[in-house]
GROMACS .gro file of C-alpha atoms in nm:
model
  104
    1UNK     CA    1  -0.019  -0.007  -0.005
    2UNK     CA    2   0.173   0.311  -0.043
    3UNK     CA    3   0.148   0.631   0.182
    4UNK     CA    4  -0.174   0.822   0.074
    5UNK     CA    5  -0.374   0.504   0.119
    6UNK     CA    6  -0.281   0.462   0.480
    7UNK     CA    7  -0.309   0.832   0.530
    8UNK     CA    8  -0.640   0.825   0.432
    9UNK     CA    9  -0.779   0.582   0.704
   10UNK     CA   10  -0.564   0.697   0.965
   11UNK     CA   11  -0.823   0.856   1.217
   12UNK     CA   12  -0.553   0.861   1.516
   13UNK     CA   13  -0.653   1.259   1.515
   14UNK     CA   14  -0.978   1.236   1.551
   15UNK     CA   15  -1.038   1.025   1.786
   16UNK     CA   16  -0.709   1.160   2.000
   17UNK     CA   17  -0.957   1.500   1.968
   18UNK     CA   18  -1.284   1.276   2.055
   19UNK     CA   19  -1.138   1.158   2.347
   20UNK     CA   20  -0.961   1.495   2.499
   21UNK     CA   21  -1.334   1.654   2.429
   22UNK     CA   22  -1.528   1.389   2.605
   23UNK     CA   23  -1.260   1.345   2.926
   24UNK     CA   24  -1.447   1.667   3.109
   25UNK     CA   25  -1.777   1.538   3.071
   26UNK     CA   26  -1.671   1.202   3.199
   27UNK     CA   27  -1.458   1.354   3.461
   28UNK     CA   28  -1.800   1.529   3.579
   29UNK     CA   29  -2.021   1.278   3.562
   30UNK     CA   30  -1.733   1.036   3.737
   31UNK     CA   31  -1.753   1.341   4.020
   32UNK     CA   32  -2.121   1.303   4.040
   33UNK     CA   33  -2.138   0.901   4.085
   34UNK     CA   34  -1.840   0.944   4.309
   35UNK     CA   35  -2.045   1.170   4.536
   36UNK     CA   36  -2.374   1.016   4.488
   37UNK     CA   37  -2.229   0.692   4.675
   38UNK     CA   38  -2.301   0.663   5.050
   39UNK     CA   39  -1.976   0.708   5.186
   40UNK     CA   40  -1.933   1.038   5.025
   41UNK     CA   41  -2.243   1.189   5.064
   42UNK     CA   42  -2.184   1.040   5.418
   43UNK     CA   43  -1.844   1.177   5.457
   44UNK     CA   44  -1.923   1.555   5.296
   45UNK     CA   45  -2.293   1.577   5.526
   46UNK     CA   46  -2.158   1.492   5.834
   47UNK     CA   47  -1.780   1.455   5.841
   48UNK     CA   48  -1.795   1.087   5.883
   49UNK     CA   49  -1.626   0.813   5.693
   50UNK     CA   50  -1.443   1.032   5.498
   51UNK     CA   51  -1.200   0.758   5.307
   52UNK     CA   52  -0.911   0.903   5.139
   53UNK     CA   53  -0.879   0.791   4.770
   54UNK     CA   54  -0.595   0.793   4.552
   55UNK     CA   55  -0.357   1.124   4.571
   56UNK     CA   56  -0.453   1.386   4.423
   57UNK     CA   57  -0.090   1.416   4.308
   58UNK     CA   58  -0.201   1.121   4.012
   59UNK     CA   59  -0.485   1.314   3.866
   60UNK     CA   60  -0.240   1.600   3.788
   61UNK     CA   61  -0.016   1.362   3.676
   62UNK     CA   62  -0.238   1.171   3.470
   63UNK     CA   63  -0.426   1.495   3.307
   64UNK     CA   64  -0.066   1.643   3.197
   65UNK     CA   65   0.050   1.322   3.044
   66UNK     CA   66  -0.288   1.328   2.874
   67UNK     CA   67  -0.249   1.675   2.733
   68UNK     CA   68   0.060   1.600   2.626
   69UNK     CA   69  -0.005   1.281   2.445
   70UNK     CA   70  -0.297   1.464   2.301
   71UNK     CA   71  -0.076   1.738   2.160
   72UNK     CA   72   0.175   1.469   2.031
   73UNK     CA   73  -0.094   1.287   1.860
   74UNK     CA   74  -0.210   1.598   1.669
   75UNK     CA   75   0.173   1.701   1.583
   76UNK     CA   76   0.280   1.412   1.477
   77UNK     CA   77   0.388   1.313   1.130
   78UNK     CA   78   0.484   0.903   1.158
   79UNK     CA   79   0.147   0.732   1.216
   80UNK     CA   80   0.277   0.441   1.449
   81UNK     CA   81   0.413   0.747   1.687
   82UNK     CA   82  -0.024   0.965   1.676
   83UNK     CA   83  -0.081   0.580   1.760
   84UNK     CA   84   0.105   0.535   2.049
   85UNK     CA   85   0.042   0.889   2.182
   86UNK     CA   86  -0.335   0.801   2.186
   87UNK     CA   87  -0.276   0.498   2.349
   88UNK     CA   88  -0.086   0.709   2.639
   89UNK     CA   89  -0.336   0.974   2.641
   90UNK     CA   90  -0.662   0.692   2.670
   91UNK     CA   91  -0.438   0.574   2.992
   92UNK     CA   92  -0.377   0.878   3.142
   93UNK     CA   93  -0.754   0.966   3.100
   94UNK     CA   94  -0.847   0.657   3.192
   95UNK     CA   95  -0.598   0.693   3.505
   96UNK     CA   96  -0.762   1.003   3.641
   97UNK     CA   97  -1.052   0.889   3.602
   98UNK     CA   98  -0.986   0.605   3.816
   99UNK     CA   99  -0.814   0.863   4.044
  100UNK     CA  100  -1.190   1.019   4.054
  101UNK     CA  101  -1.377   0.768   4.107
  102UNK     CA  102  -1.130   0.651   4.393
  103UNK     CA  103  -1.314   0.905   4.619
  104UNK     CA  104  -1.692   0.693   4.584
   0.00000   0.00000   0.00000
């Protein structure tokens, strides 16, 4: 196959942009889900049974890595590099969502 045929089918930039756009609504939904759990609502309301989730710095690292991987997926000229950046972005975003859900 020639390079032009592969370029027409490579949609990693589209998937990367879609994943980045959906991360904020997914984080908000995960936050609402975490706050609706009995333990978290009791912690917010009465200050009782508060459990510590994963460290907040893990969320910052994963959000930062996701942003860098998103930029790499958009800017990389090689298809393999874009695919690796997309995989790193998805992994970082899933880690960030797990940090939010760990407070439930």
